[in-house]
Amino acid sequence: MINIGGNILIKKSLDKLINLSFYNNPSFFLRKLIFDSGLFTLEELEESSITGKRTIESPAETRKSLDPTKFHVLKEYNFKLCGLLPNTTEMMKSEATIKCICTDARKKTAG
C-alpha cells in the first residue's frame, strides 16, 4: 500500500497500473482511482455528487457530497502525477469531466 496523502492508502499495484495506462489522460486516471481504489463504493458514488449541490439536471434533488477529504486527496494526487498546472486548458478540461463521475456510477448500476 502507498500513502497518496492525508493517510489515504491505495494498493501499489493499482497505482502502478493506472500510472502506466492513464497518466497521459488525467480524467481517466482519476476515474480509475475513484472506481478501483475501494475508497468509495459504487453505491456511495451512485447516491452522491461531487459537491452535494443541486444540479441543472435535477434541481429538486440534492445528493450528499462525496467525502471531500478523500476526493480532494485523490484529485490532487491525480493532478500532481499527470503534471496538471492551475489555470491551464488541461486543468479546466479535467475539472469539467470530473463532475460527471457520480453520474457515471449511476449509469453503471442502471446498465
XYZ file of C-alpha atoms in Angstrom:
111
model
C 0.000 0.000 0.000
C 1.152 3.541 -0.672
C 0.077 6.727 1.046
C -1.136 9.205 -1.570
C -1.665 11.924 1.036
C -3.801 12.536 4.079
C -3.150 8.953 5.271
C -5.178 7.643 2.326
C -3.771 4.351 1.119
C -4.144 2.608 -2.227
C -2.661 -0.621 -3.478
C 0.754 -0.162 -5.021
C -0.226 -2.456 -7.920
C -3.262 -0.249 -8.718
C -1.108 2.877 -8.644
C 1.418 1.294 -10.999
C -1.278 0.040 -13.402
C -3.004 3.418 -13.514
C 0.281 5.253 -13.990
C 1.273 3.036 -16.895
C -2.134 3.123 -18.555
C -3.622 6.547 -17.953
C -1.041 9.139 -16.878
C -1.494 10.986 -20.180
C -5.241 11.228 -19.587
C -5.930 12.804 -16.177
C -9.701 12.282 -16.354
C -9.408 8.537 -16.954
C -6.633 8.352 -14.365
C -8.892 9.882 -11.692
C -11.897 7.783 -12.702
C -9.813 4.632 -12.394
C -8.562 5.752 -8.970
C -12.083 6.509 -7.778
C -13.769 3.382 -9.149
C -10.991 0.872 -8.383
C -9.275 2.111 -5.215
C -12.014 0.964 -2.863
C -12.100 4.364 -1.162
C -15.650 4.858 -2.416
C -18.183 2.091 -3.016
C -20.210 2.089 -6.215
C -23.326 2.686 -4.105
C -21.685 5.640 -2.376
C -20.760 7.130 -5.750
C -24.220 6.441 -7.139
C -26.000 8.153 -4.238
C -23.677 11.173 -4.106
C -22.473 14.114 -6.096
C -19.027 15.661 -6.112
C -20.165 18.817 -4.311
C -23.539 17.942 -2.800
C -25.101 20.893 -4.602
C -28.211 20.791 -6.762
C -27.635 20.431 -10.479
C -29.347 21.676 -13.619
C -30.285 18.073 -14.450
C -32.030 17.501 -11.102
C -32.755 20.882 -9.463
C -35.264 19.428 -6.991
C -32.886 16.734 -5.790
C -29.919 17.277 -3.505
C -27.433 14.453 -3.106
C -24.885 14.200 -0.326
C -21.355 15.093 -1.319
C -18.559 12.576 -1.515
C -16.146 12.687 1.396
C -14.404 15.956 0.491
C -11.112 14.997 2.131
C -10.793 11.700 0.256
C -11.920 13.239 -3.003
C -9.537 16.193 -2.684
C -6.571 13.907 -1.953
C -7.389 11.713 -4.982
C -7.824 14.749 -7.197
C -4.584 16.412 -6.058
C -2.673 13.127 -6.420
C -4.053 12.783 -9.929
C -3.132 16.331 -10.911
C 0.349 16.006 -9.439
C 1.153 12.738 -11.224
C -0.314 13.927 -14.515
C 1.562 17.216 -14.294
C -1.519 19.427 -14.493
C -0.898 23.064 -13.662
C -3.515 25.518 -12.350
C -5.335 27.735 -14.850
C -4.380 25.681 -17.893
C -6.672 24.289 -20.572
C -5.818 20.748 -19.495
C -6.768 21.521 -15.877
C -10.096 23.088 -16.881
C -10.925 20.166 -19.169
C -10.112 17.699 -16.418
C -12.192 19.639 -13.867
C -15.186 19.613 -16.233
C -15.104 15.849 -16.755
C -14.600 15.104 -13.055
C -18.067 16.490 -12.360
C -19.636 13.525 -14.213
C -18.069 10.760 -12.097
C -21.084 10.189 -9.847
C -23.439 10.310 -12.838
C -21.294 7.648 -14.491
C -21.643 5.473 -11.378
C -25.437 5.776 -11.635
C -25.242 4.706 -15.279
C -23.068 1.710 -14.349
C -25.593 0.423 -11.842
C -28.554 1.077 -14.137
C -26.994 -0.772 -17.062
